[in-house]
mmCIF file of N, CA and C in Angstrom:
data_model
loop_
_atom_site.group_PDB
_atom_site.id
_atom_site.type_symbol
_atom_site.label_atom_id
_atom_site.label_comp_id
_atom_site.label_asym_id
_atom_site.label_seq_id
_atom_site.Cartn_x
_atom_site.Cartn_y
_atom_site.Cartn_z
ATOM 1 N N MET A 156 -29.088 22.103 -2.136
ATOM 2 C CA MET A 156 -27.694 21.811 -1.672
ATOM 3 C C MET A 156 -27.520 23.018 -0.476
ATOM 4 N N MET A 157 -26.910 22.421 0.716
ATOM 5 C CA MET A 157 -26.934 24.031 1.500
ATOM 6 C C MET A 157 -25.263 24.135 1.662
ATOM 7 N N GLU A 158 -25.131 25.097 0.916
ATOM 8 C CA GLU A 158 -23.733 25.742 0.912
ATOM 9 C C GLU A 158 -23.065 26.791 2.405
ATOM 10 N N ASP A 159 -22.938 25.870 3.092
ATOM 11 C CA ASP A 159 -22.262 26.503 4.251
ATOM 12 C C ASP A 159 -21.122 26.482 4.492
ATOM 13 N N THR A 160 -20.882 27.759 4.694
ATOM 14 C CA THR A 160 -19.208 28.195 4.846
ATOM 15 C C THR A 160 -18.708 27.979 5.966
ATOM 16 N N ASP A 161 -19.399 27.700 7.308
ATOM 17 C CA ASP A 161 -18.726 27.814 8.648
ATOM 18 C C ASP A 161 -19.611 26.558 9.265
ATOM 19 N N ILE A 162 -19.280 25.611 8.799
ATOM 20 C CA ILE A 162 -19.693 24.440 9.309
ATOM 21 C C ILE A 162 -19.045 23.757 10.616
ATOM 22 N N GLY A 163 -18.159 24.490 10.853
ATOM 23 C CA GLY A 163 -17.519 24.049 12.069
ATOM 24 C C GLY A 163 -16.448 22.998 12.138
ATOM 25 N N GLU A 164 -16.618 22.298 11.069
ATOM 26 C CA GLU A 164 -15.753 21.138 10.956
ATOM 27 C C GLU A 164 -14.515 21.275 9.825
ATOM 28 N N THR A 165 -13.485 20.346 10.244
ATOM 29 C CA THR A 165 -12.178 20.215 9.434
ATOM 30 C C THR A 165 -11.639 18.806 9.340
ATOM 31 N N ARG A 166 -10.698 18.569 8.729
ATOM 32 C CA ARG A 166 -10.355 17.199 8.590
ATOM 33 C C ARG A 166 -9.623 16.670 10.029
ATOM 34 N N ASP A 167 -8.855 18.049 10.542
ATOM 35 C CA ASP A 167 -8.460 17.654 11.904
ATOM 36 C C ASP A 167 -9.322 16.743 13.010
ATOM 37 N N ASN A 168 -10.629 16.993 12.644
ATOM 38 C CA ASN A 168 -11.441 16.805 13.741
ATOM 39 C C ASN A 168 -11.833 15.135 13.495
ATOM 40 N N PHE A 169 -10.846 14.695 12.569
ATOM 41 C CA PHE A 169 -11.594 12.969 12.395
ATOM 42 C C PHE A 169 -10.154 12.416 12.692
ATOM 43 N N ALA A 170 -10.391 10.854 12.889
ATOM 44 C CA ALA A 170 -9.157 10.395 13.509
ATOM 45 C C ALA A 170 -8.769 9.264 12.369
ATOM 46 N N TRP A 171 -9.569 8.981 11.114
ATOM 47 C CA TRP A 171 -9.015 7.989 10.411
ATOM 48 C C TRP A 171 -9.666 8.220 8.930
ATOM 49 N N PHE A 172 -9.283 8.175 7.819
ATOM 50 C CA PHE A 172 -9.311 8.645 6.689
ATOM 51 C C PHE A 172 -9.556 7.284 5.741
ATOM 52 N N ASN A 173 -10.356 7.306 4.896
ATOM 53 C CA ASN A 173 -10.567 6.180 3.818
ATOM 54 C C ASN A 173 -10.725 6.939 2.090
ATOM 55 N N LYS A 174 -9.759 6.403 1.177
ATOM 56 C CA LYS A 174 -10.303 7.499 0.254
ATOM 57 C C LYS A 174 -11.189 6.487 -0.713
ATOM 58 N N ILE A 175 -11.884 7.170 -1.295
ATOM 59 C CA ILE A 175 -13.112 6.353 -2.296
ATOM 60 C C ILE A 175 -13.314 7.342 -3.417
ATOM 61 N N SER A 176 -12.896 6.682 -4.951
ATOM 62 C CA SER A 176 -13.352 7.406 -6.005
ATOM 63 C C SER A 176 -14.885 7.289 -6.199
ATOM 64 N N THR A 177 -15.262 8.601 -6.798
ATOM 65 C CA THR A 177 -16.608 8.638 -7.306
ATOM 66 C C THR A 177 -16.645 8.151 -8.694
ATOM 67 N N ARG A 178 -17.712 7.466 -9.207
ATOM 68 C CA ARG A 178 -17.888 6.403 -10.225
ATOM 69 C C ARG A 178 -18.800 7.190 -10.880
ATOM 70 N N TRP A 179 -18.955 6.999 -12.334
ATOM 71 C CA TRP A 179 -20.289 7.216 -13.122
ATOM 72 C C TRP A 179 -21.610 6.889 -12.737
ATOM 73 N N ILE A 180 -21.428 5.559 -12.276
ATOM 74 C CA ILE A 180 -22.869 5.245 -11.724
ATOM 75 C C ILE A 180 -23.507 5.947 -10.593
ATOM 76 N N ASP A 181 -22.655 6.749 -9.836
ATOM 77 C CA ASP A 181 -22.804 7.391 -8.472
ATOM 78 C C ASP A 181 -23.500 8.988 -8.985
ATOM 79 N N MET A 182 -23.542 9.109 -10.072
ATOM 80 C CA MET A 182 -24.149 10.417 -10.766
ATOM 81 C C MET A 182 -25.598 10.263 -10.727
ATOM 82 N N ASP A 183 -26.144 11.482 -10.713
ATOM 83 C CA ASP A 183 -27.705 11.652 -10.978
ATOM 84 C C ASP A 183 -27.964 12.640 -11.953
ATOM 85 N N VAL A 184 -29.167 12.663 -12.629
ATOM 86 C CA VAL A 184 -29.433 13.635 -13.722
ATOM 87 C C VAL A 184 -28.708 15.195 -13.343
ATOM 88 N N TYR A 185 -28.617 15.466 -12.173
ATOM 89 C CA TYR A 185 -28.502 16.807 -11.993
ATOM 90 C C TYR A 185 -27.161 17.166 -12.063
ATOM 91 N N GLY A 186 -25.951 16.156 -12.367
ATOM 92 C CA GLY A 186 -24.781 16.070 -12.464
ATOM 93 C C GLY A 186 -23.954 16.061 -11.424
ATOM 94 N N HIS A 187 -24.527 15.368 -10.392
ATOM 95 C CA HIS A 187 -23.569 15.710 -9.200
ATOM 96 C C HIS A 187 -23.837 14.200 -8.294
ATOM 97 N N VAL A 188 -23.142 13.675 -7.262
ATOM 98 C CA VAL A 188 -23.455 12.322 -6.818
ATOM 99 C C VAL A 188 -24.526 12.287 -6.191
ATOM 100 N N ASN A 189 -25.291 11.348 -6.675
ATOM 101 C CA ASN A 189 -26.902 11.162 -5.934
ATOM 102 C C ASN A 189 -26.682 11.086 -4.284
ATOM 103 N N ASN A 190 -27.779 11.433 -3.660
ATOM 104 C CA ASN A 190 -27.852 11.671 -2.235
ATOM 105 C C ASN A 190 -27.286 10.260 -1.554
ATOM 106 N N VAL A 191 -28.164 9.283 -2.300
ATOM 107 C CA VAL A 191 -28.286 7.786 -1.962
ATOM 108 C C VAL A 191 -26.720 7.405 -1.327
ATOM 109 N N GLN A 192 -26.019 7.673 -2.505
ATOM 110 C CA GLN A 192 -24.734 7.331 -2.601
ATOM 111 C C GLN A 192 -24.045 7.741 -1.352
ATOM 112 N N TYR A 193 -24.100 8.961 -0.831
ATOM 113 C CA TYR A 193 -23.452 9.358 0.467
ATOM 114 C C TYR A 193 -23.181 8.596 1.529
ATOM 115 N N TYR A 194 -24.544 7.789 1.578
ATOM 116 C CA TYR A 194 -24.787 6.889 2.989
ATOM 117 C C TYR A 194 -23.982 5.522 2.388
ATOM 118 N N SER A 195 -23.899 4.841 1.334
ATOM 119 C CA SER A 195 -22.940 4.092 0.766
ATOM 120 C C SER A 195 -21.209 4.265 1.178
ATOM 121 N N PHE A 196 -20.787 5.452 1.003
ATOM 122 C CA PHE A 196 -19.784 6.323 1.643
ATOM 123 C C PHE A 196 -19.279 5.794 2.881
ATOM 124 N N PHE A 197 -20.431 6.283 3.556
ATOM 125 C CA PHE A 197 -20.433 6.185 4.953
ATOM 126 C C PHE A 197 -20.352 4.639 5.280
ATOM 127 N N ASP A 198 -20.974 3.649 4.986
ATOM 128 C CA ASP A 198 -21.134 2.173 5.410
ATOM 129 C C ASP A 198 -19.603 1.870 4.719
ATOM 130 N N SER A 199 -19.328 1.987 3.433
ATOM 131 C CA SER A 199 -18.217 1.469 3.096
ATOM 132 C C SER A 199 -17.014 1.925 4.082
ATOM 133 N N ALA A 200 -16.797 2.961 4.063
ATOM 134 C CA ALA A 200 -15.814 3.311 5.526
ATOM 135 C C ALA A 200 -15.621 3.048 6.417
ATOM 136 N N VAL A 201 -16.749 2.559 7.391
ATOM 137 C CA VAL A 201 -16.549 1.803 8.344
ATOM 138 C C VAL A 201 -16.554 0.563 8.555
ATOM 139 N N ALA A 202 -17.234 -0.166 7.194
ATOM 140 C CA ALA A 202 -17.050 -1.492 7.003
ATOM 141 C C ALA A 202 -15.373 -2.069 6.790
ATOM 142 N N GLU A 203 -14.931 -0.938 6.053
ATOM 143 C CA GLU A 203 -13.281 -0.982 5.458
ATOM 144 C C GLU A 203 -12.752 -1.236 7.081
ATOM 145 N N HIS A 204 -12.930 -0.199 7.996
ATOM 146 C CA HIS A 204 -12.216 0.035 9.361
ATOM 147 C C HIS A 204 -12.308 -1.090 10.130
ATOM 148 N N LEU A 205 -13.463 -1.761 10.318
ATOM 149 C CA LEU A 205 -13.725 -2.885 11.033
ATOM 150 C C LEU A 205 -12.995 -4.166 10.305
ATOM 151 N N ILE A 206 -13.121 -4.319 9.155
ATOM 152 C CA ILE A 206 -12.605 -5.421 8.468
ATOM 153 C C ILE A 206 -10.440 -5.434 9.072
ATOM 154 N N LYS A 207 -10.589 -4.341 8.610
ATOM 155 C CA LYS A 207 -9.143 -4.050 8.539
ATOM 156 C C LYS A 207 -8.526 -4.384 10.218
ATOM 157 N N TYR A 208 -9.340 -3.412 11.020
ATOM 158 C CA TYR A 208 -8.556 -3.261 12.334
ATOM 159 C C TYR A 208 -9.568 -4.417 13.613
ATOM 160 N N GLY A 209 -10.803 -4.473 13.205
ATOM 161 C CA GLY A 209 -11.810 -5.189 14.280
ATOM 162 C C GLY A 209 -12.271 -6.632 13.674
ATOM 163 N N GLU A 210 -11.368 -7.438 12.867
ATOM 164 C CA GLU A 210 -11.614 -8.614 12.822
ATOM 165 C C GLU A 210 -12.911 -8.981 12.569
ATOM 166 N N LEU A 211 -13.438 -7.974 11.818
ATOM 167 C CA LEU A 211 -14.895 -8.291 11.049
ATOM 168 C C LEU A 211 -14.807 -9.589 10.054
ATOM 169 N N ASP A 212 -15.503 -10.177 9.838
ATOM 170 C CA ASP A 212 -15.844 -11.293 8.609
ATOM 171 C C ASP A 212 -16.841 -11.064 8.276
ATOM 172 N N PRO A 213 -17.301 -10.211 7.446
ATOM 173 C CA PRO A 213 -19.041 -9.823 7.078
ATOM 174 C C PRO A 213 -19.915 -11.105 6.719
ATOM 175 N N LYS A 214 -18.906 -12.199 6.207
ATOM 176 C CA LYS A 214 -19.999 -13.194 5.728
ATOM 177 C C LYS A 214 -20.170 -14.289 7.252
ATOM 178 N N ASN A 215 -19.171 -14.238 8.072
ATOM 179 C CA ASN A 215 -19.354 -15.126 9.157
ATOM 180 C C ASN A 215 -18.968 -14.861 10.456
ATOM 181 N N SER A 216 -19.061 -13.714 10.610
ATOM 182 C CA SER A 216 -19.161 -13.172 11.964
ATOM 183 C C SER A 216 -20.367 -13.282 12.905
ATOM 184 N N PRO A 217 -20.336 -14.107 13.900
ATOM 185 C CA PRO A 217 -21.522 -14.455 14.642
ATOM 186 C C PRO A 217 -22.290 -13.375 15.181
ATOM 187 N N VAL A 218 -21.089 -12.101 15.337
ATOM 188 C CA VAL A 218 -21.571 -10.827 15.735
ATOM 189 C C VAL A 218 -22.054 -10.166 15.096
ATOM 190 N N ILE A 219 -22.896 -9.031 14.205
ATOM 191 C CA ILE A 219 -22.892 -8.059 13.524
ATOM 192 C C ILE A 219 -23.555 -7.017 13.893
ATOM 193 N N GLY A 220 -23.105 -5.783 13.619
ATOM 194 C CA GLY A 220 -23.657 -4.464 13.551
ATOM 195 C C GLY A 220 -24.700 -3.888 12.478
ATOM 196 N N LEU A 221 -25.543 -3.668 13.209
ATOM 197 C CA LEU A 221 -26.779 -3.365 12.074
ATOM 198 C C LEU A 221 -27.207 -1.868 12.234
ATOM 199 N N VAL A 222 -27.089 -1.126 11.230
ATOM 200 C CA VAL A 222 -27.698 0.538 11.793
ATOM 201 C C VAL A 222 -28.877 0.676 12.062
ATOM 202 N N ILE A 223 -29.046 1.421 13.260
ATOM 203 C CA ILE A 223 -30.131 1.744 13.543
ATOM 204 C C ILE A 223 -30.778 3.139 13.664
ATOM 205 N N GLU A 224 -29.866 3.856 13.155
ATOM 206 C CA GLU A 224 -29.977 5.573 12.848
ATOM 207 C C GLU A 224 -29.098 6.009 12.542
ATOM 208 N N THR A 225 -29.440 6.796 11.344
ATOM 209 C CA THR A 225 -28.743 7.668 10.169
ATOM 210 C C THR A 225 -28.822 9.166 9.835
ATOM 211 N N LYS A 226 -27.645 9.857 9.497
ATOM 212 C CA LYS A 226 -28.291 11.267 9.181
ATOM 213 C C LYS A 226 -27.102 11.611 8.010
ATOM 214 N N CYS A 227 -27.352 12.510 7.380
ATOM 215 C CA CYS A 227 -26.620 13.139 6.741
ATOM 216 C C CYS A 227 -26.830 14.447 6.148
ATOM 217 N N THR A 228 -25.901 15.610 6.328
ATOM 218 C CA THR A 228 -26.220 16.896 6.019
ATOM 219 C C THR A 228 -25.170 17.146 4.787
ATOM 220 N N PHE A 229 -25.748 17.780 3.846
ATOM 221 C CA PHE A 229 -25.335 17.901 2.573
ATOM 222 C C PHE A 229 -24.518 19.569 2.583
ATOM 223 N N HIS A 230 -23.191 19.686 2.441
ATOM 224 C CA HIS A 230 -23.078 21.273 2.393
ATOM 225 C C HIS A 230 -22.787 21.508 1.191
ATOM 226 N N LYS A 231 -22.060 20.429 0.255
ATOM 227 C CA LYS A 231 -21.534 21.018 -1.124
ATOM 228 C C LYS A 231 -21.744 19.703 -1.986
ATOM 229 N N SER A 232 -22.182 19.838 -3.467
ATOM 230 C CA SER A 232 -22.009 18.949 -4.481
ATOM 231 C C SER A 232 -20.834 18.225 -4.468
ATOM 232 N N ILE A 233 -20.754 16.567 -4.841
ATOM 233 C CA ILE A 233 -19.609 16.362 -5.329
ATOM 234 C C ILE A 233 -19.924 15.834 -6.432
ATOM 235 N N PRO A 234 -18.514 16.076 -7.522
ATOM 236 C CA PRO A 234 -19.086 15.739 -8.724
ATOM 237 C C PRO A 234 -18.345 14.308 -9.009
ATOM 238 N N PHE A 235 -18.283 14.258 -10.333
ATOM 239 C CA PHE A 235 -17.542 12.941 -11.105
ATOM 240 C C PHE A 235 -16.644 13.444 -12.156
ATOM 241 N N PRO A 236 -15.409 13.449 -12.072
ATOM 242 C CA PRO A 236 -14.765 12.758 -11.232
ATOM 243 C C PRO A 236 -14.119 12.938 -9.894
ATOM 244 N N ALA A 237 -14.093 12.743 -8.816
ATOM 245 C CA ALA A 237 -13.452 13.147 -7.718
ATOM 246 C C ALA A 237 -12.949 11.961 -6.858
ATOM 247 N N ILE A 238 -11.873 12.350 -5.539
ATOM 248 C CA ILE A 238 -11.562 11.713 -4.901
ATOM 249 C C ILE A 238 -12.462 12.233 -3.532
ATOM 250 N N ILE A 239 -13.054 11.128 -2.865
ATOM 251 C CA ILE A 239 -13.663 11.626 -1.829
ATOM 252 C C ILE A 239 -12.913 10.961 -0.530
ATOM 253 N N ASN A 240 -12.514 11.683 0.475
ATOM 254 C CA ASN A 240 -11.624 11.499 2.052
ATOM 255 C C ASN A 240 -12.594 11.319 2.859
ATOM 256 N N VAL A 241 -13.091 9.878 3.312
ATOM 257 C CA VAL A 241 -13.827 9.877 3.963
ATOM 258 C C VAL A 241 -13.263 9.870 5.530
ATOM 259 N N GLY A 242 -13.650 10.911 6.360
ATOM 260 C CA GLY A 242 -13.255 11.011 7.660
ATOM 261 C C GLY A 242 -14.013 10.400 8.585
ATOM 262 N N LEU A 243 -13.756 9.489 9.481
ATOM 263 C CA LEU A 243 -14.220 8.745 10.954
ATOM 264 C C LEU A 243 -14.019 9.223 11.821
ATOM 265 N N ARG A 244 -14.764 8.994 12.972
ATOM 266 C CA ARG A 244 -14.300 9.164 14.119
ATOM 267 C C ARG A 244 -15.627 8.594 15.398
ATOM 268 N N VAL A 245 -15.638 8.398 16.292
ATOM 269 C CA VAL A 245 -16.518 7.810 17.303
ATOM 270 C C VAL A 245 -16.709 8.696 18.501
ATOM 271 N N PRO A 246 -17.770 9.394 18.582
ATOM 272 C CA PRO A 246 -17.877 10.085 19.607
ATOM 273 C C PRO A 246 -18.577 9.350 21.155
ATOM 274 N N ARG A 247 -19.256 8.144 20.868
ATOM 275 C CA ARG A 247 -19.520 7.082 21.701
ATOM 276 C C ARG A 247 -19.561 5.611 21.600
ATOM 277 N N ILE A 248 -19.418 4.923 22.792
ATOM 278 C CA ILE A 248 -19.220 3.385 22.470
ATOM 279 C C ILE A 248 -20.138 3.131 23.779
ATOM 280 N N GLY A 249 -20.916 2.220 23.569
ATOM 281 C CA GLY A 249 -21.916 1.450 24.597
ATOM 282 C C GLY A 249 -21.446 0.529 24.838
ATOM 283 N N LYS A 250 -22.246 -0.423 25.655
ATOM 284 C CA LYS A 250 -22.414 -1.952 25.520
ATOM 285 C C LYS A 250 -22.534 -2.631 24.422
ATOM 286 N N THR A 251 -23.665 -2.171 24.072
ATOM 287 C CA THR A 251 -24.398 -3.092 22.551
ATOM 288 C C THR A 251 -23.971 -1.999 21.131
ATOM 289 N N SER A 252 -23.804 -0.534 21.334
ATOM 290 C CA SER A 252 -23.624 0.275 20.463
ATOM 291 C C SER A 252 -22.765 1.156 20.313
ATOM 292 N N VAL A 253 -22.757 1.513 18.966
ATOM 293 C CA VAL A 253 -21.266 2.492 19.094
ATOM 294 C C VAL A 253 -22.156 3.611 17.872
ATOM 295 N N THR A 254 -21.939 5.039 18.025
ATOM 296 C CA THR A 254 -21.915 5.995 17.170
ATOM 297 C C THR A 254 -20.954 6.479 16.149
ATOM 298 N N TYR A 255 -21.245 6.502 15.216
ATOM 299 C CA TYR A 255 -19.513 7.207 13.944
ATOM 300 C C TYR A 255 -19.952 8.305 13.430
ATOM 301 N N GLU A 256 -19.474 9.292 13.361
ATOM 302 C CA GLU A 256 -19.522 10.378 13.166
ATOM 303 C C GLU A 256 -18.464 10.261 11.631
ATOM 304 N N ILE A 257 -19.191 10.798 10.527
ATOM 305 C CA ILE A 257 -18.519 10.865 9.024
ATOM 306 C C ILE A 257 -18.302 12.163 8.701
ATOM 307 N N GLY A 258 -17.006 12.484 7.967
ATOM 308 C CA GLY A 258 -17.141 13.776 7.420
ATOM 309 C C GLY A 258 -16.673 13.021 5.523
ATOM 310 N N LEU A 259 -17.333 13.836 4.778
ATOM 311 C CA LEU A 259 -16.621 13.579 3.305
ATOM 312 C C LEU A 259 -16.217 14.642 2.830
ATOM 313 N N PHE A 260 -14.796 14.696 2.428
ATOM 314 C CA PHE A 260 -13.964 15.673 2.053
ATOM 315 C C PHE A 260 -13.547 15.427 0.668
ATOM 316 N N LEU A 261 -14.060 16.699 0.028
ATOM 317 C CA LEU A 261 -13.681 16.405 -1.684
ATOM 318 C C LEU A 261 -12.395 16.581 -1.867
ATOM 319 N N ASN A 262 -11.718 16.040 -2.530
ATOM 320 C CA ASN A 262 -10.066 15.824 -3.089
ATOM 321 C C ASN A 262 -9.539 16.245 -1.614
ATOM 322 N N ASP A 263 -8.767 17.235 -1.868
ATOM 323 C CA ASP A 263 -7.809 17.906 -0.777
ATOM 324 C C ASP A 263 -8.560 18.912 -0.150
ATOM 325 N N GLU A 264 -9.830 19.158 -0.081
ATOM 326 C CA GLU A 264 -10.265 20.504 0.708
ATOM 327 C C GLU A 264 -10.469 20.072 2.267
ATOM 328 N N VAL A 265 -10.435 21.502 3.106
ATOM 329 C CA VAL A 265 -10.091 20.942 4.440
ATOM 330 C C VAL A 265 -11.474 20.899 5.046
ATOM 331 N N THR A 266 -12.765 21.724 4.561
ATOM 332 C CA THR A 266 -13.937 21.396 4.968
ATOM 333 C C THR A 266 -14.945 20.390 4.459
ATOM 334 N N PRO A 267 -15.752 19.801 5.021
ATOM 335 C CA PRO A 267 -16.080 18.583 4.136
ATOM 336 C C PRO A 267 -17.080 18.929 3.526
ATOM 337 N N ALA A 268 -17.617 18.191 2.364
ATOM 338 C CA ALA A 268 -18.798 18.576 1.512
ATOM 339 C C ALA A 268 -20.188 18.007 2.149
ATOM 340 N N ALA A 269 -19.914 16.969 3.043
ATOM 341 C CA ALA A 269 -21.197 16.346 3.878
ATOM 342 C C ALA A 269 -20.801 16.146 5.325
ATOM 343 N N THR A 270 -21.851 16.029 6.331
ATOM 344 C CA THR A 270 -20.966 15.541 7.561
ATOM 345 C C THR A 270 -22.405 14.436 7.620
ATOM 346 N N GLY A 271 -22.308 13.658 8.575
ATOM 347 C CA GLY A 271 -22.966 12.799 9.045
ATOM 348 C C GLY A 271 -22.840 11.765 10.214
ATOM 349 N N TYR A 272 -23.638 11.215 10.633
ATOM 350 C CA TYR A 272 -23.548 9.915 11.738
ATOM 351 C C TYR A 272 -24.070 8.688 11.084
ATOM 352 N N PHE A 273 -23.703 7.482 11.771
ATOM 353 C CA PHE A 273 -24.960 6.473 11.915
ATOM 354 C C PHE A 273 -24.576 5.798 13.170
ATOM 355 N N VAL A 274 -25.650 4.834 13.589
ATOM 356 C CA VAL A 274 -25.542 4.447 14.882
ATOM 357 C C VAL A 274 -25.629 2.701 14.625
ATOM 358 N N HIS A 275 -24.796 2.007 14.982
ATOM 359 C CA HIS A 275 -24.524 0.498 14.967
ATOM 360 C C HIS A 275 -24.937 -0.129 16.276
ATOM 361 N N VAL A 276 -26.257 -1.083 16.098
ATOM 362 C CA VAL A 276 -26.498 -1.885 17.326
ATOM 363 C C VAL A 276 -25.869 -3.160 17.010
ATOM 364 N N TYR A 277 -25.078 -3.925 18.066
ATOM 365 C CA TYR A 277 -24.364 -5.260 17.591
ATOM 366 C C TYR A 277 -25.552 -6.221 18.330
ATOM 367 N N VAL A 278 -25.549 -7.175 17.169
ATOM 368 C CA VAL A 278 -26.889 -8.393 17.247
ATOM 369 C C VAL A 278 -26.132 -9.883 17.264
ATOM 370 N N ASP A 279 -26.572 -10.732 17.729
ATOM 371 C CA ASP A 279 -26.338 -11.769 17.357
ATOM 372 C C ASP A 279 -26.903 -12.388 15.998
ATOM 373 N N ARG A 280 -26.027 -12.746 14.884
ATOM 374 C CA ARG A 280 -26.303 -13.170 13.681
ATOM 375 C C ARG A 280 -27.692 -13.892 13.837
ATOM 376 N N SER A 281 -27.528 -15.106 14.112
ATOM 377 C CA SER A 281 -28.768 -15.674 14.248
ATOM 378 C C SER A 281 -30.123 -15.363 14.548
ATOM 379 N N SER A 282 -29.936 -14.728 16.081
ATOM 380 C CA SER A 282 -31.070 -14.395 16.810
ATOM 381 C C SER A 282 -31.647 -13.218 16.536
ATOM 382 N N GLN A 283 -30.737 -12.314 16.390
ATOM 383 C CA GLN A 283 -30.622 -10.594 15.970
ATOM 384 C C GLN A 283 -31.267 -9.847 17.015
ATOM 385 N N LYS A 284 -30.479 -10.551 18.243
ATOM 386 C CA LYS A 284 -30.903 -10.137 19.820
ATOM 387 C C LYS A 284 -29.336 -8.845 19.904
ATOM 388 N N PRO A 285 -29.706 -8.144 20.626
ATOM 389 C CA PRO A 285 -28.453 -7.319 20.803
ATOM 390 C C PRO A 285 -27.658 -7.991 21.900
ATOM 391 N N VAL A 286 -26.187 -7.678 21.540
ATOM 392 C CA VAL A 286 -25.354 -8.504 22.357
ATOM 393 C C VAL A 286 -24.290 -7.518 22.138
ATOM 394 N N GLU A 287 -23.112 -7.645 23.514
ATOM 395 C CA GLU A 287 -22.396 -6.776 23.853
ATOM 396 C C GLU A 287 -21.080 -6.604 22.464
ATOM 397 N N ILE A 288 -20.236 -5.616 22.182
ATOM 398 C CA ILE A 288 -19.786 -5.415 21.332
ATOM 399 C C ILE A 288 -18.390 -6.324 21.481
ATOM 400 N N PRO A 289 -17.940 -7.384 20.494
ATOM 401 C CA PRO A 289 -16.783 -8.328 20.829
ATOM 402 C C PRO A 289 -15.841 -6.972 20.356
ATOM 403 N N LYS A 290 -14.658 -7.856 21.890
ATOM 404 C CA LYS A 290 -13.583 -6.558 22.156
ATOM 405 C C LYS A 290 -12.440 -6.616 20.682
ATOM 406 N N GLU A 291 -12.769 -7.187 20.158
ATOM 407 C CA GLU A 291 -11.985 -6.773 18.571
ATOM 408 C C GLU A 291 -12.666 -5.708 18.003
ATOM 409 N N ARG A 292 -13.578 -5.697 18.011
ATOM 410 C CA ARG A 292 -14.505 -4.531 17.295
ATOM 411 C C ARG A 292 -14.308 -3.111 18.184
ATOM 412 N N ARG A 293 -14.383 -3.361 19.492
ATOM 413 C CA ARG A 293 -14.485 -1.850 20.262
ATOM 414 C C ARG A 293 -12.699 -1.483 20.278
ATOM 415 N N LYS A 294 -11.988 -2.382 20.192
ATOM 416 C CA LYS A 294 -10.725 -1.972 20.030
ATOM 417 C C LYS A 294 -10.490 -1.158 18.766
ATOM 418 N N ALA A 295 -11.157 -1.750 17.596
ATOM 419 C CA ALA A 295 -10.989 -0.624 16.459
ATOM 420 C C ALA A 295 -12.020 0.409 16.386
ATOM 421 N N MET A 296 -12.989 0.301 17.533
ATOM 422 C CA MET A 296 -13.473 1.669 17.525
ATOM 423 C C MET A 296 -13.081 2.566 18.673
ATOM 424 N N GLN A 297 -12.418 2.133 19.460
ATOM 425 C CA GLN A 297 -11.638 3.008 20.354
ATOM 426 C C GLN A 297 -10.345 3.844 19.636
ATOM 427 N N MET A 298 -9.966 3.151 18.401
ATOM 428 C CA MET A 298 -8.929 3.910 17.502
ATOM 429 C C MET A 298 -9.638 5.027 17.093
ATOM 430 N N LEU A 299 -11.030 5.374 17.221
ATOM 431 C CA LEU A 299 -11.573 6.422 16.456
ATOM 432 C C LEU A 299 -12.101 7.385 17.542
ATOM 433 N N LEU A 300 -11.971 7.286 18.600
ATOM 434 C CA LEU A 300 -12.774 7.756 19.843
ATOM 435 C C LEU A 300 -12.174 9.299 19.885
ATOM 436 N N ILE A 301 -12.851 9.771 20.031
ATOM 437 C CA ILE A 301 -12.511 11.172 20.277
ATOM 438 C C ILE A 301 -13.199 11.914 21.738
ATOM 439 N N LYS A 302 -12.498 12.987 22.395
ATOM 440 C CA LYS A 302 -12.527 13.359 23.602
ATOM 441 C C LYS A 302 -13.725 14.454 23.338
ATOM 442 N N ASN A 303 -14.728 14.539 24.238
ATOM 443 C CA ASN A 303 -15.778 15.380 24.003
ATOM 444 C C ASN A 303 -15.304 16.860 25.256
#
């Protein structure tokens, strides 16, 4: 685990937050949240935002976002029990893709326990061919847009 004291990120750098409670099942033999769960936290926060603000219907929407690239940098272990505040922001929205940047903040801490990103490419559910991001989804993404 990388104990990075100056990662350059704080809560103020993120546009929207979602709270997730750690669960016993998230733990590994080393006594902290297992690394695979971090990606689940990323995905859950983005999905919740798109369902709430972007009119995403995961089971029926004809256009869906598929993750094509992802990365997570671990700065500090996350224990159980804990509340994780998942911060989201969007640095880039293209015609068919979007990049989300995510920060996992432990309880009320100001600096993140982990940072990462993932890229969604929007495709037609049936053909799996790239398509333009639907306007409702794009509006939800624009809520998270940051200025570089």
